[in-house]
CSV table of C-alpha atoms and ligand atoms in Angstrom, one decimal:
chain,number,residue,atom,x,y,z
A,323,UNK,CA,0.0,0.0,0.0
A,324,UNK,CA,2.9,2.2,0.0
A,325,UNK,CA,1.9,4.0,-3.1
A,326,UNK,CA,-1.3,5.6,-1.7
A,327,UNK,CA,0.4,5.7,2.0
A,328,UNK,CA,3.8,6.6,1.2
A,329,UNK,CA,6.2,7.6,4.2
A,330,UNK,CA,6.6,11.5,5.0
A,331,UNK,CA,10.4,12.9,5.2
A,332,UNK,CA,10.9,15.6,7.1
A,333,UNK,CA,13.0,18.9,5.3
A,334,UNK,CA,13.8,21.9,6.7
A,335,UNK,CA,15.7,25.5,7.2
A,336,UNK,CA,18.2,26.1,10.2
A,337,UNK,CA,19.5,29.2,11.1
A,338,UNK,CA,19.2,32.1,14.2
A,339,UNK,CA,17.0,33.5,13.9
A,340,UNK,CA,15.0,31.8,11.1
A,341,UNK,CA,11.5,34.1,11.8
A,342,UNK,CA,11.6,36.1,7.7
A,343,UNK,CA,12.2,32.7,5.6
A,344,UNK,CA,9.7,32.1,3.2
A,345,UNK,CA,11.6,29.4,2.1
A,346,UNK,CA,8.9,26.7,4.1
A,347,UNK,CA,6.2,28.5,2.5
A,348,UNK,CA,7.5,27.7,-0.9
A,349,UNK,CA,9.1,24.4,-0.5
A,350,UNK,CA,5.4,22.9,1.3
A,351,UNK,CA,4.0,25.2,-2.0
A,352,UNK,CA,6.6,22.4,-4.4
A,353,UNK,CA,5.7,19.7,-2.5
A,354,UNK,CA,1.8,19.7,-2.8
A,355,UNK,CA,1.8,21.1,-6.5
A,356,UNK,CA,4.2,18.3,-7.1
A,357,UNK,CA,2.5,15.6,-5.0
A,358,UNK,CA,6.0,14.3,-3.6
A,359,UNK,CA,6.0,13.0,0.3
A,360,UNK,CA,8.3,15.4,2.2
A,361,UNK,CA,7.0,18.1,4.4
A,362,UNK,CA,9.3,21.3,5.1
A,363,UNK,CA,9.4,23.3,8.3
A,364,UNK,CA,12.3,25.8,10.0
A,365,UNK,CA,14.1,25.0,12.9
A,366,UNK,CA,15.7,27.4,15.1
A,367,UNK,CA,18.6,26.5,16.4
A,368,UNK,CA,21.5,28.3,19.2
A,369,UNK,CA,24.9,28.3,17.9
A,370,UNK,CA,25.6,26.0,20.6
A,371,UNK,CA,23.2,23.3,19.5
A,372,UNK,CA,24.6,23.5,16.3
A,373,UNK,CA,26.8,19.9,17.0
A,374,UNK,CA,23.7,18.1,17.4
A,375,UNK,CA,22.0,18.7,14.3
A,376,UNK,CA,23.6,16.0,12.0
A,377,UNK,CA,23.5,13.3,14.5
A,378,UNK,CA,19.8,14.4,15.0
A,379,UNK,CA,19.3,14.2,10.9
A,380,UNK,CA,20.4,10.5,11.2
A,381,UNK,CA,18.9,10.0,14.6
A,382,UNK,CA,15.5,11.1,12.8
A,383,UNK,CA,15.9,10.2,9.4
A,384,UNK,CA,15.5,13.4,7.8
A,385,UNK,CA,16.7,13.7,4.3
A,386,UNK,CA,17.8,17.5,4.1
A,387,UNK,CA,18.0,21.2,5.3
A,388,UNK,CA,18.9,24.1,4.0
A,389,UNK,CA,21.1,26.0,6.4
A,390,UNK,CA,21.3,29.7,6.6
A,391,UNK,CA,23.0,32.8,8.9
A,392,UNK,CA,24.7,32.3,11.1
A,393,UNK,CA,25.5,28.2,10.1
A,394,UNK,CA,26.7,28.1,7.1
A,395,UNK,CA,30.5,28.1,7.9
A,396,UNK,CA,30.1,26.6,11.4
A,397,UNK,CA,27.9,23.6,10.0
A,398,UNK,CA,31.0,22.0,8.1
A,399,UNK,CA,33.1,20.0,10.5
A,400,UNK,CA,29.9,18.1,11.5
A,401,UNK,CA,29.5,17.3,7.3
A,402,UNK,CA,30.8,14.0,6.0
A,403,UNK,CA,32.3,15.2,2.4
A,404,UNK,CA,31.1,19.1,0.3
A,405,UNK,CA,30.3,18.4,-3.1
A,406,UNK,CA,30.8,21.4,-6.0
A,407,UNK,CA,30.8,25.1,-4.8
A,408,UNK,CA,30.5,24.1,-1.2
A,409,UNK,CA,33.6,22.7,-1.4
A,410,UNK,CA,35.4,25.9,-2.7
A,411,UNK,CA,33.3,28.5,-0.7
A,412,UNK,CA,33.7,26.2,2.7
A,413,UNK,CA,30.6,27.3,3.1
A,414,UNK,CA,26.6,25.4,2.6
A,415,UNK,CA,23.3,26.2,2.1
A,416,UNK,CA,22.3,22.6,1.8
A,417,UNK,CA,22.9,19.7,3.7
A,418,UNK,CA,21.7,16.1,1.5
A,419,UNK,CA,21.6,13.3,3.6
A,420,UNK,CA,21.6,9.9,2.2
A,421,UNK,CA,19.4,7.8,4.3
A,422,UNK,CA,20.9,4.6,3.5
A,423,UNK,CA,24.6,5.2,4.4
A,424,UNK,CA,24.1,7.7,6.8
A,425,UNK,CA,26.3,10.1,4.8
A,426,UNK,CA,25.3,13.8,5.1
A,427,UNK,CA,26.7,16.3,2.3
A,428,UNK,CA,26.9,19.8,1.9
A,429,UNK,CA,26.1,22.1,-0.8
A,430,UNK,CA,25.9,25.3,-2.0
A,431,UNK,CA,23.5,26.4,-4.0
A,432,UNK,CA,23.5,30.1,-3.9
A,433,UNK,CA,26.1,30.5,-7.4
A,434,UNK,CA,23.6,28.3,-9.0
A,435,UNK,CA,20.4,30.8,-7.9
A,436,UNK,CA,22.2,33.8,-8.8
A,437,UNK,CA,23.5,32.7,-11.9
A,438,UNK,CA,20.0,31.0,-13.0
A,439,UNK,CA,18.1,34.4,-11.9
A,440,UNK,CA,20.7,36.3,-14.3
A,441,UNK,CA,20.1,33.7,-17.1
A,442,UNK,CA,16.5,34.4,-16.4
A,443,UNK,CA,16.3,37.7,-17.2
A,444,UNK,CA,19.3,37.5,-19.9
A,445,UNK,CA,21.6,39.4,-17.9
A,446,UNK,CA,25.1,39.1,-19.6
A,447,UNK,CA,27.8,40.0,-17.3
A,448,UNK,CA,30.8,42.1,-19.0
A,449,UNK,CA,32.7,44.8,-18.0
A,450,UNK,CA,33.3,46.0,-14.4
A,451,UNK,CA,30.9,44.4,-11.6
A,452,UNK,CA,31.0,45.8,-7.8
A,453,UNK,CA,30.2,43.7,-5.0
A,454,UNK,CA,28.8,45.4,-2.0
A,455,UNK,CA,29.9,43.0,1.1
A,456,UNK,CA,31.9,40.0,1.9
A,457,UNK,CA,29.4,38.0,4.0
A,458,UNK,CA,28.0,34.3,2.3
A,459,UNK,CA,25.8,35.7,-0.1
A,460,UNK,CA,28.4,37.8,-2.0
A,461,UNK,CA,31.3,34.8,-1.9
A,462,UNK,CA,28.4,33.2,-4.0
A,463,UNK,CA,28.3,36.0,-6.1
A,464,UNK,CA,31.5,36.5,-6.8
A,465,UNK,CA,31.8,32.8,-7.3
A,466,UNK,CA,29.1,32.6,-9.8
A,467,UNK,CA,30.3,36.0,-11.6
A,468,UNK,CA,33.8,34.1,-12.3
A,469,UNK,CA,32.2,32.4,-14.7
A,470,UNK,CA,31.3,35.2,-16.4
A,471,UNK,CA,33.9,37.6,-19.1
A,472,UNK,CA,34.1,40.5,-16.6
A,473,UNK,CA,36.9,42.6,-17.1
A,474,UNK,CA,37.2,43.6,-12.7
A,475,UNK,CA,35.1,42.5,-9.6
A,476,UNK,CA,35.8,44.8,-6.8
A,477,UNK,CA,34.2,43.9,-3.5
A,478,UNK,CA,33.6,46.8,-0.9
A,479,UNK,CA,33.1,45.7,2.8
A,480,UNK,CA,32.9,47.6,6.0
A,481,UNK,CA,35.2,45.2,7.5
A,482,UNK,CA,38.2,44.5,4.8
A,483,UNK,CA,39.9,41.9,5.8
A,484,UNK,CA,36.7,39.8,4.9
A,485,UNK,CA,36.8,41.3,1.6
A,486,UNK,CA,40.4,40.6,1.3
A,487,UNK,CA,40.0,37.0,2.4
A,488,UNK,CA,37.1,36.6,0.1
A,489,UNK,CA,39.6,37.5,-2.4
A,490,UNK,CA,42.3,35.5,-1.7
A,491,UNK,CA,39.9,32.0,-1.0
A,492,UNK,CA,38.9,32.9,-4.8
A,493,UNK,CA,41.9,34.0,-6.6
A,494,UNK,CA,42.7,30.2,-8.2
A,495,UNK,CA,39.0,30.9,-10.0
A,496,UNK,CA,40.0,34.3,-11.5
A,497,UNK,CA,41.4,33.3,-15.4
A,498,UNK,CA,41.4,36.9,-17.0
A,499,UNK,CA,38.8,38.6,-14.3
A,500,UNK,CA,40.8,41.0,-11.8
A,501,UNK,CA,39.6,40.2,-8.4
A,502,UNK,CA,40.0,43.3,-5.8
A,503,UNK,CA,39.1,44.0,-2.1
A,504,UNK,CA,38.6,47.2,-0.9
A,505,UNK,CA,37.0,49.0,2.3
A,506,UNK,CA,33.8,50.7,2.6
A,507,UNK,CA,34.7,53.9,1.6
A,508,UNK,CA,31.2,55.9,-0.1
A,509,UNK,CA,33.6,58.4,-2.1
A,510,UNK,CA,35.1,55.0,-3.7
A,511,UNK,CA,32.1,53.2,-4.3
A,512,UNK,CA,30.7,56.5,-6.0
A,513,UNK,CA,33.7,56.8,-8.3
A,514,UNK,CA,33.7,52.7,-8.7
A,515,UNK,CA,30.1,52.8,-9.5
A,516,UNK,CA,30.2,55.3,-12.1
A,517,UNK,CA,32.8,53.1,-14.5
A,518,UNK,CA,30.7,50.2,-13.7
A,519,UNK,CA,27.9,47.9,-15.6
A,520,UNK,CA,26.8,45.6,-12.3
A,521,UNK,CA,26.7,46.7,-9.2
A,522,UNK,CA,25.5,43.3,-7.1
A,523,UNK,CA,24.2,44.6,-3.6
A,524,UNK,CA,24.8,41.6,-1.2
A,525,UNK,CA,24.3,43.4,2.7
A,526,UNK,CA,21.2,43.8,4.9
A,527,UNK,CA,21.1,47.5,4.0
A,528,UNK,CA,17.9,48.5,3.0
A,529,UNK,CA,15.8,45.4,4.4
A,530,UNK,CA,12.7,45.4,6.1
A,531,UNK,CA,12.5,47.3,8.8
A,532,UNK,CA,15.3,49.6,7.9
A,533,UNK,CA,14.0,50.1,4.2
A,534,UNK,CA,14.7,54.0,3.6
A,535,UNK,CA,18.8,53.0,4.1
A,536,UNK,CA,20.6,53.8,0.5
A,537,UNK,CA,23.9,51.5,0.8
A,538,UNK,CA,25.5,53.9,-1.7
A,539,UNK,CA,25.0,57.7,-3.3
A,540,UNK,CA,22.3,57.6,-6.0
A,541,UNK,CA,24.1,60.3,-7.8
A,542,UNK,CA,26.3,57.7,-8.4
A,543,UNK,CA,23.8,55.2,-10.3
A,544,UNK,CA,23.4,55.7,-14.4
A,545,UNK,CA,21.6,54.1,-17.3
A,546,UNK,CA,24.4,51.8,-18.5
A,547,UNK,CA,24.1,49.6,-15.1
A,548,UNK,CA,22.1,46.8,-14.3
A,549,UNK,CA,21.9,46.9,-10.4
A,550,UNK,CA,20.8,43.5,-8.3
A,551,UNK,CA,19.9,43.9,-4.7
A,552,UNK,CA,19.8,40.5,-3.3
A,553,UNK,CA,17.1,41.8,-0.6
A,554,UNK,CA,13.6,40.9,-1.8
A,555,UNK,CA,11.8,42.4,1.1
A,556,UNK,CA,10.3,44.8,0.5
A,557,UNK,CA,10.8,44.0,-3.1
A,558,UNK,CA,12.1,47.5,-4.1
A,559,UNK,CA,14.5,48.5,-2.1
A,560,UNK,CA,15.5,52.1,-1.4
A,561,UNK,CA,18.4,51.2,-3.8
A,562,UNK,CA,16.5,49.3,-6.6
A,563,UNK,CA,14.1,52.5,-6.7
A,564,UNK,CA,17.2,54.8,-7.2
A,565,UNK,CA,18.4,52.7,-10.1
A,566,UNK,CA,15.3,52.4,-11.9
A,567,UNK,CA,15.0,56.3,-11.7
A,568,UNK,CA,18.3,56.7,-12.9
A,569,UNK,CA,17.2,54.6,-16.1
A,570,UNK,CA,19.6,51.6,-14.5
A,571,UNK,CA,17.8,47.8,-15.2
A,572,UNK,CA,17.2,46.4,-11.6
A,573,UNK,CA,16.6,43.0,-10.3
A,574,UNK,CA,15.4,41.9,-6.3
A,575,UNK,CA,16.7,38.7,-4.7
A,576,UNK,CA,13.4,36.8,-5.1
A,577,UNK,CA,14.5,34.8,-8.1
A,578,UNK,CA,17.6,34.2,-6.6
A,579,UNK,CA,15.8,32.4,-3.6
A,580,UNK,CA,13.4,30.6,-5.4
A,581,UNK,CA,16.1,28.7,-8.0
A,582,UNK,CA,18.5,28.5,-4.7
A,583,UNK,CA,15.7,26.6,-3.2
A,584,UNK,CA,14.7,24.8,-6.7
A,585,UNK,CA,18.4,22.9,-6.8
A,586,UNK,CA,18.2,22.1,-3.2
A,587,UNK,CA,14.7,20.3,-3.8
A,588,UNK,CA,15.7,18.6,-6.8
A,589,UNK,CA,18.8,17.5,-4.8
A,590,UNK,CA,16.7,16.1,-2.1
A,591,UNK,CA,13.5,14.8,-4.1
A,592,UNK,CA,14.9,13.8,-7.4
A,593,UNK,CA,11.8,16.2,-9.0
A,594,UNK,CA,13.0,19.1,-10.9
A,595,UNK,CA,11.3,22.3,-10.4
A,596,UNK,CA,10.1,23.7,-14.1
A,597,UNK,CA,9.8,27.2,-15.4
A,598,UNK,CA,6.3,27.3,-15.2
A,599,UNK,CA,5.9,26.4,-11.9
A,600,UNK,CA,8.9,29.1,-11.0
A,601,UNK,CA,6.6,31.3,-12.6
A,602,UNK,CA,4.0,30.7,-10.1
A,603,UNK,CA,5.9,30.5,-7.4
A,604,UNK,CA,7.3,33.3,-8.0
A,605,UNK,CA,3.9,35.3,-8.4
A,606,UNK,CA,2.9,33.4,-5.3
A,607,UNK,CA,5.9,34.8,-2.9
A,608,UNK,CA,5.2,38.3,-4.5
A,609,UNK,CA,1.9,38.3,-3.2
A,610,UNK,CA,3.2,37.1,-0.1
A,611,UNK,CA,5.4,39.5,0.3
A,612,UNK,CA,3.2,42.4,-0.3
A,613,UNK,CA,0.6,41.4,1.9
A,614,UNK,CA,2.0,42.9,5.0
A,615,UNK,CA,5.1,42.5,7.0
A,616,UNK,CA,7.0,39.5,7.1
B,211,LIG,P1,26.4,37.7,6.2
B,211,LIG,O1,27.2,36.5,5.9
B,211,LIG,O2,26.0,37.9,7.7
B,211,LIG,O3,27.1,39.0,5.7
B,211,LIG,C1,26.6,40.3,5.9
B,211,LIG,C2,27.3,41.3,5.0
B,211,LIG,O4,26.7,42.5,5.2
B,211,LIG,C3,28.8,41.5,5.4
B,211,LIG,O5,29.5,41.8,4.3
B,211,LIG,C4,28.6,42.6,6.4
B,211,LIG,O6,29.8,43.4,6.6
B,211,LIG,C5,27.6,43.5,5.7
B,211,LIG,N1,26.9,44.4,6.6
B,211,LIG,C6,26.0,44.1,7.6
B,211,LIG,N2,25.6,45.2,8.2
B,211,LIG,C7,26.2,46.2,7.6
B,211,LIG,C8,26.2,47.6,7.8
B,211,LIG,N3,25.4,48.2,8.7
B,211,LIG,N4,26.9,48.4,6.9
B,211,LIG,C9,27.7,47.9,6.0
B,211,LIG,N5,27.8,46.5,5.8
B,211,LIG,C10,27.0,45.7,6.6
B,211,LIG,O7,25.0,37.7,5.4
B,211,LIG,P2,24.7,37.1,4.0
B,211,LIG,O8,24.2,35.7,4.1
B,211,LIG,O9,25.9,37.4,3.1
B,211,LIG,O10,23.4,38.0,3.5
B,211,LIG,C11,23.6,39.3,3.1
B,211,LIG,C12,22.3,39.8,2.5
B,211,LIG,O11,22.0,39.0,1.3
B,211,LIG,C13,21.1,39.7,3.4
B,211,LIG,O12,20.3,40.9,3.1
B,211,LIG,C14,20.3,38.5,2.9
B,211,LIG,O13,19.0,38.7,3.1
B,211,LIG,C15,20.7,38.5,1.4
B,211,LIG,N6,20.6,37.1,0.9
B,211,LIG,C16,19.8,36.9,-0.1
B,211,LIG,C17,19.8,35.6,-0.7
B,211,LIG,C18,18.8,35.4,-1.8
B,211,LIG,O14,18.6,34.2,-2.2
B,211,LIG,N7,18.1,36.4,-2.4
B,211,LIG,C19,20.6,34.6,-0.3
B,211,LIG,C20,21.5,34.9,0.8
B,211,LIG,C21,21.5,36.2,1.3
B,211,LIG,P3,30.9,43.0,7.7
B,211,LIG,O15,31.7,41.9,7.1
B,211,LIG,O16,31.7,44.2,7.9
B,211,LIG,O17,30.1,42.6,8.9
């Protein structure tokens, strides 16, 4: 009978806090459209619990979770092997485990999202690309803009020798892009900004509550960039609203969280997540996230 009573597996998001993610919403969304048996739901969890979590996946039999701030560095002593990007960014946002063996691998499917929400929209990287912060979500950036013909990434980060360090961990992946670090200086992001065609916004600034907070000087912002905040609430940002009035194309984070979380679901269901239905989910979160605060 185990085709019309098939066993549940459990999925699910850690992180600290985890209270914004919409990323439950829209994986239970995949898994009823899709009719497969897993059931998603986000787990808080201390930095000091963070050692039990695998042994608790095994314990429990759960097949995956995504992981997210402030895990995504500390979760990778407890992992068993990291597969692709993970491996280079020593860093996951997906942990696969493989209920027969035990094994538990991490992933990181954050290059994949971004690069899949550029292909999306036909966004061509060339040129010069900024990078504004060094945290997780902009290593993934500037991993995934490697494979891109830039001409010059330049990161900016309030605290350097992140920046730097984000550098040097990617330097072997450079081939003919310059790779350069700098600190958070506005009158060199303005200048920077001015020569550039991407400017790739990867820091809280802006986010719900905070969202009149400009990370840079809109005077800076001109027709011949294509800005990406990777915040998608609220979906414009105070930045995002700058660019498209300076005649700049713009992009939110949303599409970059829904093909993140597309690549971690086909990794733990085997069920790929089509266009169409990232169309709809898509138009699903939007409404979500305009219904009131999140
Ligand atoms: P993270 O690892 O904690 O890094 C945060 C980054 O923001 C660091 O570079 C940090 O600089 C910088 N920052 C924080 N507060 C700042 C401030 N007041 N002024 C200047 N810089 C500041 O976080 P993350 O995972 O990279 O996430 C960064 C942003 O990307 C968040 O808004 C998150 O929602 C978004 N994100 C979106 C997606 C998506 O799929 N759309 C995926 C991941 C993240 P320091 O190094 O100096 O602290």
């Amino acid at each position: 009978m185990r085709h019309h009573n098939p066993t549940v597996h459990l999925l699910g998001l850690i992180g600290h806090p985890i209270g914004h993610s919409v990323s439950p919403e829209m994986h239970n969304f995949w898994c009823e459209r899709l009719q497969v048996p897993y059931r998603y739901m986000a787990f808080d969890v201390a930095p000091h619990r963070l050692s039990g979590v695998v042994p608790a996946m095994r314990t429990l039999r759960i097949r995956g979770f995504n992981v997210t701030i402030p895990h995504k560095e500390a979760i990778v002593p407890y992992l068993d092997r990291l597969e692709g990007a993970a491996r280079i960014l020593q860093a996951v946002n997906t942990l696969v485990h493989e209920l027969e063996s035990g094994t538990v691998i991490g992933y990181n499917t954050d290059p994949f999202g971004f690069t899949a929400a550029l292909q999306s929209h036909g966004i061509q990287p060339t040129g010069v690309a900024i990078v504004l912060g060094a945290g997780g979500a902009a290593c993934a950036v500037v991993f995934a803009l490697l494979q891109y013909p830039l001409e010059r990434i330049i990161v900016f980060n309030r605290t350097v020798q992140r920046a730097v360090h984000l550098v040097e961990q990617l330097a072997p992946l450079t081939h003919n892009t310059v790779l350069e670090a700098y600190a958070w200086d506005p009158d060199h992001i303005d200048r920077a900004i001015r020569r550039a065609t991407l400017l790739v916004h990867a820091t809280p600034l802006g986010m719900v509550p905070h969202t009149e907070v400009l990370p840079v000087q809109p005077e800076s912002l001109h027709d011949q960039l294509t800005v990406i905040d990777l915040i998608y609430n609220p979906p414009e940002t105070a930045l995002l609203r700058a660019a498209r009035l300076a005649g700049a194309r713009t992009l939110n984070g949303l599409d970059m969280l829904i093909f993140q979380g597309a690549r971690a679901f086909e990794l733990w269901t085997g069920v790929r997540i089509s266009m169409e239905l990232i169309e709809t989910t898509r138009k699903m979160l939007q409404t979500r996230l305009s219904s009131g605060p999140h």
